CSV table of C-alpha atoms in Angstrom, one decimal:
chain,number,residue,atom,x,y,z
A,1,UNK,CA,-23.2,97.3,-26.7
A,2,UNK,CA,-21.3,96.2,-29.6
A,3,UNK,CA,-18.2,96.0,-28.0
A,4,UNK,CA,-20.0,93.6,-25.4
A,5,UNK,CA,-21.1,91.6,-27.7
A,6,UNK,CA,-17.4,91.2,-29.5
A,7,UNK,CA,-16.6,90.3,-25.9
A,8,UNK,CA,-19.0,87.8,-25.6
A,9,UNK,CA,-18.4,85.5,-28.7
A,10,UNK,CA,-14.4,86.1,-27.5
A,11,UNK,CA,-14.7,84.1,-24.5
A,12,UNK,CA,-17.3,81.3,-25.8
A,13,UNK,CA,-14.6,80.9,-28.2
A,14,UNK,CA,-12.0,80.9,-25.8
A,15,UNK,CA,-14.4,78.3,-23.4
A,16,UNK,CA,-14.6,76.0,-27.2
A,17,UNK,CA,-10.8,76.3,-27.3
A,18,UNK,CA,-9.9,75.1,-23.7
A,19,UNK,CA,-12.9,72.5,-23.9
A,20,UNK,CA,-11.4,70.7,-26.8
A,21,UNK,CA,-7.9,71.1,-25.7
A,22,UNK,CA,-9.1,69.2,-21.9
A,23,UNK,CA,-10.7,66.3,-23.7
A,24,UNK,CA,-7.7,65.4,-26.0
A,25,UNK,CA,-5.6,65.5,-22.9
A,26,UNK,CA,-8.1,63.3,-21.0
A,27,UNK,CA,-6.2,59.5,-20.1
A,28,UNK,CA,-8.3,56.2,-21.5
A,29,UNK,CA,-10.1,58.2,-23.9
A,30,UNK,CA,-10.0,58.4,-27.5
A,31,UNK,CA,-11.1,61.0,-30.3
A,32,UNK,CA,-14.0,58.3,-31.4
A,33,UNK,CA,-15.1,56.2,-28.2
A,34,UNK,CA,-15.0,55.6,-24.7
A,35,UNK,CA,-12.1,54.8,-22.5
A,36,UNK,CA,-10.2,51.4,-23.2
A,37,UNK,CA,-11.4,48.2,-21.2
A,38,UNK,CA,-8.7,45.2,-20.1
A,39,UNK,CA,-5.5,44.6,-18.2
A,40,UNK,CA,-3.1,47.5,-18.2
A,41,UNK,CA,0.0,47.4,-20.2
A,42,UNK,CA,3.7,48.0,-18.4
A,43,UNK,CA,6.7,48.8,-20.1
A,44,UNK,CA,8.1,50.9,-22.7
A,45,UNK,CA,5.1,50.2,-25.1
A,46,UNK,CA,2.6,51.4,-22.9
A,47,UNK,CA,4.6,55.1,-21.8
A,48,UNK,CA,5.2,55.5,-25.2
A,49,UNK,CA,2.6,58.5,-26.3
A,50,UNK,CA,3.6,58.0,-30.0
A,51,UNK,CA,1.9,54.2,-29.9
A,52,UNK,CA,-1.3,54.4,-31.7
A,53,UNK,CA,-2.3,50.4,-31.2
A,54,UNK,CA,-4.5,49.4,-28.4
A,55,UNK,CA,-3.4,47.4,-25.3
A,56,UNK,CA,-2.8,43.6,-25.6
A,57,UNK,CA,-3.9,41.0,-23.1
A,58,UNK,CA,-0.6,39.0,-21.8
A,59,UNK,CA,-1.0,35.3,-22.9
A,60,UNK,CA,-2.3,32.9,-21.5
A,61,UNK,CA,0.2,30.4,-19.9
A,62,UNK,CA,-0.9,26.7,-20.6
A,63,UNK,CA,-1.0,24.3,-17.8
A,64,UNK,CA,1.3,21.5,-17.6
A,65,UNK,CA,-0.7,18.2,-18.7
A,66,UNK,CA,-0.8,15.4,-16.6
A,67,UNK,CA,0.3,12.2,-17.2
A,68,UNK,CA,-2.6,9.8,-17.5
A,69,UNK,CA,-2.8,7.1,-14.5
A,70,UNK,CA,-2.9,3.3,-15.4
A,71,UNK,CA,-5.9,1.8,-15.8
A,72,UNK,CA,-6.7,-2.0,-16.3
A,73,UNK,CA,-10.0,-3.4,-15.7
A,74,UNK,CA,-7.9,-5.6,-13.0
A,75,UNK,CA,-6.8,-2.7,-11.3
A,76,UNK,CA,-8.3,-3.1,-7.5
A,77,UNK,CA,-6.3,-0.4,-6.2
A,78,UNK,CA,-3.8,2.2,-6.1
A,79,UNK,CA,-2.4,3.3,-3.0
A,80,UNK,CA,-1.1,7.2,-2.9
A,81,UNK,CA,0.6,8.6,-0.2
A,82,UNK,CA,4.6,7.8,-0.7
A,83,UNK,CA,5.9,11.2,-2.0
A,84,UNK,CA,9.1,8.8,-3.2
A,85,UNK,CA,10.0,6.0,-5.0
A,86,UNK,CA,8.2,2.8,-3.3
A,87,UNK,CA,11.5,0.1,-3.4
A,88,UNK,CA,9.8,-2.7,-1.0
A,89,UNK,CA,6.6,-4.7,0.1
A,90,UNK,CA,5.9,-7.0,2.7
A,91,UNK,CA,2.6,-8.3,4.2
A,92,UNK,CA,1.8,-9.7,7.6
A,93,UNK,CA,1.7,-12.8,8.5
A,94,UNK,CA,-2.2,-12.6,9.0
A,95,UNK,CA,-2.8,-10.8,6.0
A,96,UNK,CA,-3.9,-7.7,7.7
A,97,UNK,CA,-1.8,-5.3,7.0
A,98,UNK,CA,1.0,-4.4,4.4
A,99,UNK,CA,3.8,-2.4,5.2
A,100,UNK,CA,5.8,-0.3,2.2
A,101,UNK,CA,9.0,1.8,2.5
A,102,UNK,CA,10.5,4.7,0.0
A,103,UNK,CA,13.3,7.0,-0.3
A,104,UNK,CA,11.2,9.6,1.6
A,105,UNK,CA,12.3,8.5,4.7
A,106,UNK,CA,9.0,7.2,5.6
A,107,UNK,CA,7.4,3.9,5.9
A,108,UNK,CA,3.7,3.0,5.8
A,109,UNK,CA,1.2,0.3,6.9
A,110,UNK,CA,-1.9,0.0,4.8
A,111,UNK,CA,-4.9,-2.2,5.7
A,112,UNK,CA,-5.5,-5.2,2.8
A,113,UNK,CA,-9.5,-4.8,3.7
A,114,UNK,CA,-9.3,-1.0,2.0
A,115,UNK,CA,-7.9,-2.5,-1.1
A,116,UNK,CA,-11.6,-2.6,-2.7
A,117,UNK,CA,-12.8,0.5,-0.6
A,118,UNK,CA,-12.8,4.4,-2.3
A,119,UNK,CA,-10.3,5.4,0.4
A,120,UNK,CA,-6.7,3.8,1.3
A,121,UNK,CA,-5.9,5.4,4.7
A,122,UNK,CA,-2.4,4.5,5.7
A,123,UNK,CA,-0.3,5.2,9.0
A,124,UNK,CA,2.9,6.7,8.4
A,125,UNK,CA,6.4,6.3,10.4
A,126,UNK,CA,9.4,8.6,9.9
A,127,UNK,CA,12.8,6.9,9.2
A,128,UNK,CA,15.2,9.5,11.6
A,129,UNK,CA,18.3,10.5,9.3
A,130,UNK,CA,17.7,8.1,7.1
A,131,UNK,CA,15.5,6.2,5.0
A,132,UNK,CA,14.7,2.3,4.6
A,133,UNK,CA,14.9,0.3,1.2
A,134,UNK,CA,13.9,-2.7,2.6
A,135,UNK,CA,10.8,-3.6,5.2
A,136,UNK,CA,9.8,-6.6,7.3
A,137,UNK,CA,7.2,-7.3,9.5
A,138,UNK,CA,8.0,-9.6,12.5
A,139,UNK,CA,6.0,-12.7,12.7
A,140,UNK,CA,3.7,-11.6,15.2
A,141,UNK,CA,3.5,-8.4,13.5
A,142,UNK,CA,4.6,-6.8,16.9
A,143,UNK,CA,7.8,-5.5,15.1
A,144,UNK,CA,9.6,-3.7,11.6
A,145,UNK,CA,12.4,-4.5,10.2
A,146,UNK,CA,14.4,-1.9,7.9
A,147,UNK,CA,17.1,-1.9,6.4
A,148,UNK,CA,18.7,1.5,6.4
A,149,UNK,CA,20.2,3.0,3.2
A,150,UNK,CA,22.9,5.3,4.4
A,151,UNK,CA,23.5,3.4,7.8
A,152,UNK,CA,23.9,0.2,5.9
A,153,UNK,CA,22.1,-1.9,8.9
A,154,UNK,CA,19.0,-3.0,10.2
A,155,UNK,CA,16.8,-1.1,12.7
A,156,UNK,CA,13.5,-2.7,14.4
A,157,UNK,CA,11.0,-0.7,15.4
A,158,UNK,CA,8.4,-1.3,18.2
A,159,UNK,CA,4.9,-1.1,16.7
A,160,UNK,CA,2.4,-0.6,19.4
A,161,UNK,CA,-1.8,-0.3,18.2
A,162,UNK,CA,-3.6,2.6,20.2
A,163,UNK,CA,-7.5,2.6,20.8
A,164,UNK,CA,-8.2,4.6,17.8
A,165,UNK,CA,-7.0,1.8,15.3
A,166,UNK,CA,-3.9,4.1,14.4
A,167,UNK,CA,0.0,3.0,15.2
A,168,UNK,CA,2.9,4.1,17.0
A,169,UNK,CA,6.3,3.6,15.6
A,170,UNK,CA,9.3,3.3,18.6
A,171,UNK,CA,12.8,2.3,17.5
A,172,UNK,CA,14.9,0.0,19.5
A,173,UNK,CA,17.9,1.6,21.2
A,174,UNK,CA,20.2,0.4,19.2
A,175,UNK,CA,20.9,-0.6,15.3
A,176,UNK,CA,22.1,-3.8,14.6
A,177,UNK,CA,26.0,-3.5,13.8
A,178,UNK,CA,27.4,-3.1,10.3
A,179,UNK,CA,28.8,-6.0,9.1
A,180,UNK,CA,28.1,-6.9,5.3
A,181,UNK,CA,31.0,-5.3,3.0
A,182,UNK,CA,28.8,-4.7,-0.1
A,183,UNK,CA,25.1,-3.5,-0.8
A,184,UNK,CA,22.2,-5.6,0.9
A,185,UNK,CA,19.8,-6.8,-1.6
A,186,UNK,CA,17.4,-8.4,0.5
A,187,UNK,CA,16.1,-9.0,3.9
A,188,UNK,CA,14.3,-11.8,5.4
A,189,UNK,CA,12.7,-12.7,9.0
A,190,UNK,CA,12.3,-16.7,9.9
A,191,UNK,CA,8.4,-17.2,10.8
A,192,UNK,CA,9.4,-19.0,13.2
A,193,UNK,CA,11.0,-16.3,14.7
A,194,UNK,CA,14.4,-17.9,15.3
A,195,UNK,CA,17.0,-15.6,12.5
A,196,UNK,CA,16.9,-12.5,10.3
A,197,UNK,CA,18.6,-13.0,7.0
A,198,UNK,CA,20.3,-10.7,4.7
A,199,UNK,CA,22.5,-10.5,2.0
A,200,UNK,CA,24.2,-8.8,-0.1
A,201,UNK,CA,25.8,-8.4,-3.8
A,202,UNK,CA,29.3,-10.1,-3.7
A,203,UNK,CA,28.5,-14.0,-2.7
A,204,UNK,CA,27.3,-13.4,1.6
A,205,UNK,CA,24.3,-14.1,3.1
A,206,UNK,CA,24.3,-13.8,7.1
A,207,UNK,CA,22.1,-15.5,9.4
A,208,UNK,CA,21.5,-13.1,12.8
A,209,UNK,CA,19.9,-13.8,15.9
A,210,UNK,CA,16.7,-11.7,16.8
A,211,UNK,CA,18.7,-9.7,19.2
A,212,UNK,CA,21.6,-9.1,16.3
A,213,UNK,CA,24.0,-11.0,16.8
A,214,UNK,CA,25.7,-12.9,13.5
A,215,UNK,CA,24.9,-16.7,13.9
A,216,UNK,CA,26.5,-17.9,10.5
A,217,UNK,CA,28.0,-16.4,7.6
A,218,UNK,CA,27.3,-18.0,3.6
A,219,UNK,CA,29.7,-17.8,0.5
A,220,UNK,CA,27.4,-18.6,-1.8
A,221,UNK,CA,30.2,-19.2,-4.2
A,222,UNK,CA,27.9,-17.8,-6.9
A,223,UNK,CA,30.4,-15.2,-8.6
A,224,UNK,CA,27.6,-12.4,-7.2
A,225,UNK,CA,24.4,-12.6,-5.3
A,226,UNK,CA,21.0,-11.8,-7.7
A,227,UNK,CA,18.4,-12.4,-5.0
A,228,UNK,CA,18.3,-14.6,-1.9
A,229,UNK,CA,15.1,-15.0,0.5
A,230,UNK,CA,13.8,-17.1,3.2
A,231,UNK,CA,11.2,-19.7,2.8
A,232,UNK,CA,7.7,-18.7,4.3
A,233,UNK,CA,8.1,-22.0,6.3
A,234,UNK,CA,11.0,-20.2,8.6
A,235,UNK,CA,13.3,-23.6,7.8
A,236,UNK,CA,15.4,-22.3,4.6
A,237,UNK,CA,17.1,-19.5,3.3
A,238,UNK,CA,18.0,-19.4,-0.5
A,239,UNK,CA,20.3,-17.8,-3.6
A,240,UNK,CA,20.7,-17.1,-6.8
A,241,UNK,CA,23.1,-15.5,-8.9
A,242,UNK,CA,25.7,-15.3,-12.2
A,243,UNK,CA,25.6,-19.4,-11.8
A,244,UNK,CA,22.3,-20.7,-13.5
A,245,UNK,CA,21.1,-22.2,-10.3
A,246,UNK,CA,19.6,-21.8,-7.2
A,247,UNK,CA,21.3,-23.4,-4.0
A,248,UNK,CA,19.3,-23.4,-0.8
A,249,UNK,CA,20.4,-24.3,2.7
A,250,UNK,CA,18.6,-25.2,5.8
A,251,UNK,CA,19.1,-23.4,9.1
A,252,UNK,CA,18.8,-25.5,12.2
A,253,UNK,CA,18.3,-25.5,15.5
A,254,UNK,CA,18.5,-27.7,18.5
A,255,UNK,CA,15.0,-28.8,20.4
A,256,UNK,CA,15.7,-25.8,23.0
A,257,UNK,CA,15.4,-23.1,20.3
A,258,UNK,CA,19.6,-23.0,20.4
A,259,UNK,CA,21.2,-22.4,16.8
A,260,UNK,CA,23.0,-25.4,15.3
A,261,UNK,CA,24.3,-24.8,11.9
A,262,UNK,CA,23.5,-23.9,7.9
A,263,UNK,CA,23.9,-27.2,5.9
A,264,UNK,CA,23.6,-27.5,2.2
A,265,UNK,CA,20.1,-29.1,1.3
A,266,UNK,CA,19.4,-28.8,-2.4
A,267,UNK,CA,20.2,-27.0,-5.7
A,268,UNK,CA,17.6,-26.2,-8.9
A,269,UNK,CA,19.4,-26.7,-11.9
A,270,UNK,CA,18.1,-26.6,-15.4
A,271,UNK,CA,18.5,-23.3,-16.7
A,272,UNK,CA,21.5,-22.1,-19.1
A,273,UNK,CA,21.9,-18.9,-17.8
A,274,UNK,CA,22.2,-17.3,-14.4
A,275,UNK,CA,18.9,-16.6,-12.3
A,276,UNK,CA,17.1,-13.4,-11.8
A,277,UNK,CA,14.8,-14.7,-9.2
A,278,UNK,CA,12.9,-17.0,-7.4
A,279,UNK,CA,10.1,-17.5,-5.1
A,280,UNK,CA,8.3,-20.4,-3.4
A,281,UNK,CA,5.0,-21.4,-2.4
A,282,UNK,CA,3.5,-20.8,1.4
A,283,UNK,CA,4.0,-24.5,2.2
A,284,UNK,CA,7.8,-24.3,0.4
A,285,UNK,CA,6.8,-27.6,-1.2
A,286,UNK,CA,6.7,-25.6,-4.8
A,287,UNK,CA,9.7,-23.1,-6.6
A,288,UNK,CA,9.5,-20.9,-9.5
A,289,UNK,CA,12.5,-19.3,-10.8
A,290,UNK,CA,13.0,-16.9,-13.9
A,291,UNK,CA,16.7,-16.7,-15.7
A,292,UNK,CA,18.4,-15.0,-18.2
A,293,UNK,CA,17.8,-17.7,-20.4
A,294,UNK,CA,14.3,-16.6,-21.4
A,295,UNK,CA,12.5,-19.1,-19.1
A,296,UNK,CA,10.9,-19.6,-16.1
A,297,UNK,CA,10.4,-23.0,-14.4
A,298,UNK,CA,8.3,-24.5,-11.6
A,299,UNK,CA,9.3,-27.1,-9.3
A,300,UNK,CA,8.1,-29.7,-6.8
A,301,UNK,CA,10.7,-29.4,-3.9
A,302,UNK,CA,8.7,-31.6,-1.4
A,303,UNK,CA,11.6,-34.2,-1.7
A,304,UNK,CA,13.6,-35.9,1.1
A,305,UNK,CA,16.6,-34.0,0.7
A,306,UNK,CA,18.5,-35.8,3.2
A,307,UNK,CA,18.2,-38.7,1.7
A,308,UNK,CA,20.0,-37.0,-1.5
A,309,UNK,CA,16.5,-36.9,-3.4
A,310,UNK,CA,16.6,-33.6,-6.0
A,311,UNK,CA,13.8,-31.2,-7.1
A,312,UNK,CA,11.2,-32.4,-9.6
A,313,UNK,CA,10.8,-30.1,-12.7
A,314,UNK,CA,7.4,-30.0,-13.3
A,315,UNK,CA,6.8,-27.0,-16.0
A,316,UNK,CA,9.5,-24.9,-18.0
A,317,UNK,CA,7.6,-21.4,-19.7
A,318,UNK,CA,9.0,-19.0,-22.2
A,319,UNK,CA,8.8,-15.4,-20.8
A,320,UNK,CA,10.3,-11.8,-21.9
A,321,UNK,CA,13.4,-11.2,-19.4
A,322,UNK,CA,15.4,-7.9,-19.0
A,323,UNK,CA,16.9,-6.6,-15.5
A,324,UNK,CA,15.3,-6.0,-13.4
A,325,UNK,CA,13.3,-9.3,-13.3
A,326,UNK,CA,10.9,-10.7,-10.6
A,327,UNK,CA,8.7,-13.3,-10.0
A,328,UNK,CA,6.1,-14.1,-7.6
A,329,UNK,CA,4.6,-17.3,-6.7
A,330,UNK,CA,0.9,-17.2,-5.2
A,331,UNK,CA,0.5,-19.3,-1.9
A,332,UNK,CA,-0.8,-22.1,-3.4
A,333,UNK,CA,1.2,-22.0,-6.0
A,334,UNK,CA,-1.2,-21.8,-9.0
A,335,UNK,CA,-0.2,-19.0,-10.0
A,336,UNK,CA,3.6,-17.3,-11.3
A,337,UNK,CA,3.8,-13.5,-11.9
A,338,UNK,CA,6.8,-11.9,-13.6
A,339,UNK,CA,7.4,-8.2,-13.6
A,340,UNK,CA,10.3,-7.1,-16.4
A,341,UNK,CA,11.1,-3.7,-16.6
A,342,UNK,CA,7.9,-2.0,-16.4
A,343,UNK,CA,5.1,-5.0,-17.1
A,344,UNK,CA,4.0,-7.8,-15.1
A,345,UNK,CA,2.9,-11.2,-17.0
A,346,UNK,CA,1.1,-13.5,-14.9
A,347,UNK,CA,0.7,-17.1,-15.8
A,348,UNK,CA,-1.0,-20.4,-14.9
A,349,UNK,CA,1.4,-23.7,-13.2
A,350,UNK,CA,-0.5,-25.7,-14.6
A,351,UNK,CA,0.1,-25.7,-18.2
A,352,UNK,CA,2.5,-22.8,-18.3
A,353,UNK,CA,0.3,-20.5,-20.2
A,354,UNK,CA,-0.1,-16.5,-19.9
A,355,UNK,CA,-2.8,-15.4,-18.3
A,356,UNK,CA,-2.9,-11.7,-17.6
A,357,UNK,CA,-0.3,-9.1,-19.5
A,358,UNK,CA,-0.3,-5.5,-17.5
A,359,UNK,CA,1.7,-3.5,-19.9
A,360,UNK,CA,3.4,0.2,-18.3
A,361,UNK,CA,2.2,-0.9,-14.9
A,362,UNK,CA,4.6,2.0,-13.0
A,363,UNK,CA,6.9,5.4,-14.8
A,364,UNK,CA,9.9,3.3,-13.1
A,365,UNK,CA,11.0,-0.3,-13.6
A,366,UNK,CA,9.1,-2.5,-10.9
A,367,UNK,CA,11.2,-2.9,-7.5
A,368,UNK,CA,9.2,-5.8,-6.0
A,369,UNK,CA,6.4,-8.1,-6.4
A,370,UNK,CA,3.7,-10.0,-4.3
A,371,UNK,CA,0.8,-11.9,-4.1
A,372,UNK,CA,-1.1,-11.4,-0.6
A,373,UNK,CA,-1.8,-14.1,2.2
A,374,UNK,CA,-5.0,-14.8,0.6
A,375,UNK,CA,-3.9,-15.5,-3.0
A,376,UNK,CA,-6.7,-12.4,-4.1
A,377,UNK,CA,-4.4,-9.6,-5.1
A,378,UNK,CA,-1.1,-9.2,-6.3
A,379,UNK,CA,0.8,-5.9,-5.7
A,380,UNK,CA,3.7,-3.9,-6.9
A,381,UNK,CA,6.0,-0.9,-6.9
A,382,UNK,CA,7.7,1.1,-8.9
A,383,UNK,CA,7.2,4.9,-8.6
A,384,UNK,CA,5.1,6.5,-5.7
A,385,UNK,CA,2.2,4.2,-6.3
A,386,UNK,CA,1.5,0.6,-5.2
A,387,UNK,CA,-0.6,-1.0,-7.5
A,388,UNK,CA,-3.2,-3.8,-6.3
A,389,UNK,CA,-4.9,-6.2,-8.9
A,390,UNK,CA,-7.3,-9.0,-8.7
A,391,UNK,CA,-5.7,-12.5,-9.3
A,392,UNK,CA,-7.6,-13.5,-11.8
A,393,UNK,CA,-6.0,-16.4,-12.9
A,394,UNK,CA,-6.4,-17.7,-9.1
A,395,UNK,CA,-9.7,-17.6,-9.3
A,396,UNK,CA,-9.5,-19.3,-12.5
A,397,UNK,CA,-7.1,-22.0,-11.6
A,398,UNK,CA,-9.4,-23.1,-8.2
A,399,UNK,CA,-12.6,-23.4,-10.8
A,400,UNK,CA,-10.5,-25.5,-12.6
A,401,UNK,CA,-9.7,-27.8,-9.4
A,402,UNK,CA,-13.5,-27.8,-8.4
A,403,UNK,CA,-14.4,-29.1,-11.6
A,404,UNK,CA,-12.2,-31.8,-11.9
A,405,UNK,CA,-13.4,-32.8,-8.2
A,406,UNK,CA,-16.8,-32.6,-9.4
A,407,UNK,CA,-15.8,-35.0,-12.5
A,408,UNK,CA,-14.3,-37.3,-10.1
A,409,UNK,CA,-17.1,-37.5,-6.9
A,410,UNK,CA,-19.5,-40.1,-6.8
A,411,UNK,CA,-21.4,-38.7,-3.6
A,412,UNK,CA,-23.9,-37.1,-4.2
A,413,UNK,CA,-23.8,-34.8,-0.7
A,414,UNK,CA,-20.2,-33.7,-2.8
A,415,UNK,CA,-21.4,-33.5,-5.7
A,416,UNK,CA,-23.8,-30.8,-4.2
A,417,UNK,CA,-21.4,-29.0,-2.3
A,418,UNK,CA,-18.9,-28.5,-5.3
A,419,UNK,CA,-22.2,-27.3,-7.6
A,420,UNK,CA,-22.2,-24.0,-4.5
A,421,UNK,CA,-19.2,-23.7,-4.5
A,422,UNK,CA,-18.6,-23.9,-8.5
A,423,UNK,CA,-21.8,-21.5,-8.4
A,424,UNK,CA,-20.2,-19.4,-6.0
A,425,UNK,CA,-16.9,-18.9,-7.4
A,426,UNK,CA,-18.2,-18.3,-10.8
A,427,UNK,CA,-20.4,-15.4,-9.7
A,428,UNK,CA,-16.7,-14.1,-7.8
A,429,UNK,CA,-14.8,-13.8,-11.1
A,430,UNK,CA,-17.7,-12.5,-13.0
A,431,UNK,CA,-17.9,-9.6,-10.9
A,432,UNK,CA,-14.4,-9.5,-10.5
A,433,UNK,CA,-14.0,-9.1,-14.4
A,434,UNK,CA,-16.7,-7.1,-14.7
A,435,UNK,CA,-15.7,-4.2,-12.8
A,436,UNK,CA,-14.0,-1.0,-14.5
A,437,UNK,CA,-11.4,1.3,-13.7
């Protein structure tokens, strides 16, 4: 019985033995607790069985910030949906749409009503092989005009509307032939539909037929080209450059529609330095033009030219000036906008004072500049956005004209009528003004 016993006690110690030896050997446990919680370890660290130092969580990897957006209480809108660089802006004729191009090979028509709406749908075209640094729309928005980077000429391309309100984009059959010998700077399309313009940055400017043929060719004589346009009444096509003037012709035709010739029919002069850029009203009767100089002018060009009669200076402004330099003129010419580098600085023609300053307006210095058909918004680009603001000083500038009619009227009926309208337009800028973003 003894030796049973002796037995007994032998194996429970035995059991005790192989217990203890099982639970030291168990993995995730310790001597003092449960197993270990929390992401598993991999490397030498963790196979190590000499480490006595509890797993460590891998940091946390920080997301990259994002720059802040602009914001400016006159910020209407920005339109998204250019994955590069916006370099050109053109609206159509009726104010209905506006077409934008970028160095993604795409270009875009966006509807001006969506400007004040949450959402700014736009209908995209692709740019085959290619992509467009200038846009055009023909005059009765029918057509676009781009100017193609790489191929160095312009392509048209057929826009057709479709029931559901979206657009089809067919390219003519063939590109119009290569002809300038240095970069085009600009393009331009006659209203009245007769010539395309472009130029580029040596001293030519070519006049072409719709169907691409070269009508006329410029020297501008200006040691290099700056900027060049056509006027919005289809008659004139101007320049500026390294000289510190700008020269505009006239392109004209005979009664059947048949091309005639480019004569010479006036010059701005004034500045000291050569011109950035110019613009002119919807009418063409008013010019503004920015130089190196440090000023910007406005001028009454509804002279008889013919009849040797020059340009009227009517307002020289001091303004910051740095390339690149634009400037815009509003349709009816109340108002002048200058974008330098990255800010815009819009200003009255009536007394030459600053109005608005939109400081940082796009990461990239501003490519263009334009006020709508309807004087209400002025846009630009720069980066992938196009930014829309509320003219402001437009809606300033026409309270100012009302009131001065009201001072002048002795009808009663108009005295009335400019008392709505005053009423009217008041309540306009108010809520204009009023609205945050």
């Amino acid at each position: 019985m003894e030796a049973a016993l002796g037995l007994g006690l032998l194996l429970l110690v035995a059991a005790l033995l192989v217990a203890a030896a099982l639970r030291r050997a168990a993995p995730g446990r310790t001597a003092t607790g449960p197993a270990l919680t929390g992401p598993v370890l991999t490397g030498p660290a963790a196979s190590s069985p000499d480490s006595p130092r509890r797993a460590k969580p891998r940091p946390r990897r920080e997301k990259p910030q994002r720059e802040p957006g602009f914001t400016h209480r006159l910020l209407a809108a920005a339109l998204k949906g250019h994955v590069g660089a916006v370099s050109c802006l053109h609206f159509s004729s009726n104010g209905k749409h506006l077409a934008s191009c970028a160095d993604d090979r795409t270009v875009r028509l966006w509807s001006t009503r969506d400007f004040t709406a949450r959402e700014h749908r736009s209908v995209r075209g692709n740019v085959e092989l290619d992509h467009a640094e200038l846009v055009r729309f023909s005059p009765d928005g029918r057509a676009l005009l781009v100017w193609l980077a790489n191929g160095e000429t312009i392509r048209v391309y057929k826009v057709t509307k479709k029931d559901d309100d979206s657009f089809t984009f067919t390219p003519s059959s063939e590109d119009f032939p290569k002809k300038h010998k240095a970069p085009v700077i600009n393009m331009g399309v006659a209203e009245t539909g007769k010539f395309i313009m472009t130029a580029s940055s040596d001293t030519t400017i070519l006049i072409w037929s719709p169907k691409g043929e070269v009508l006329a060719s410029i020297n501008t004589n200006q040691m290099n080209n700056a900027y060049a346009t056509v006027s919005p009444c289809g008659r004139f096509v101007a320049s500026c450059g390294f000289t510190p003037d700008v020269k505009v012709w006239e392109v004209c035709f005979g009664k059947k529609g048949d091309f005639r010739e480019v004569t010479r029919a006036f010059e701005l002069k004034g500045h000291t330095a050569g011109v950035y850029s110019f613009a002119f009203s919807n009418d063409s009767r008013r010019m503004a033009t920015v130089s190196k100089d440090g000023t910007w002018k406005f001028w009454d060009t509804d002279v008889e030219y013919k009849k040797q009669q020059d340009p009227y200076l009517l307002l020289t402004g001091s303004c910051d000036v740095a390339e690149p330099c634009r400037i815009a003129l509003s349709p009816d010419a109340h108002v002048a906008a200058i974008s330098c580098g990255t800010n815009i600085t819009v200003y009255n023609t009536r007394r030459g004072e600053e109005e608005e300053r939109f400081v940082g307006v796009h990461t990239q210095h501003i490519a263009d500049l334009a006020f709508d058909t309807s004087g209400r918004f002025l846009v630009s680009c720069g980066d992938r956005a196009i930014r829309v603001f509320h003219n402001t000083a437009g809606y300033r500038a026409v309270l100012e004209e009302m009131e001065a009619a009201l001072r002048r009227s002795s009808s009663r009926t108009t005295k009335e009528r400019l008392e709505q309208q005053i009423h009217s337009a008041r309540r306009a800028l108010t809520a204009v003004c009023g609205r945050k973003r």
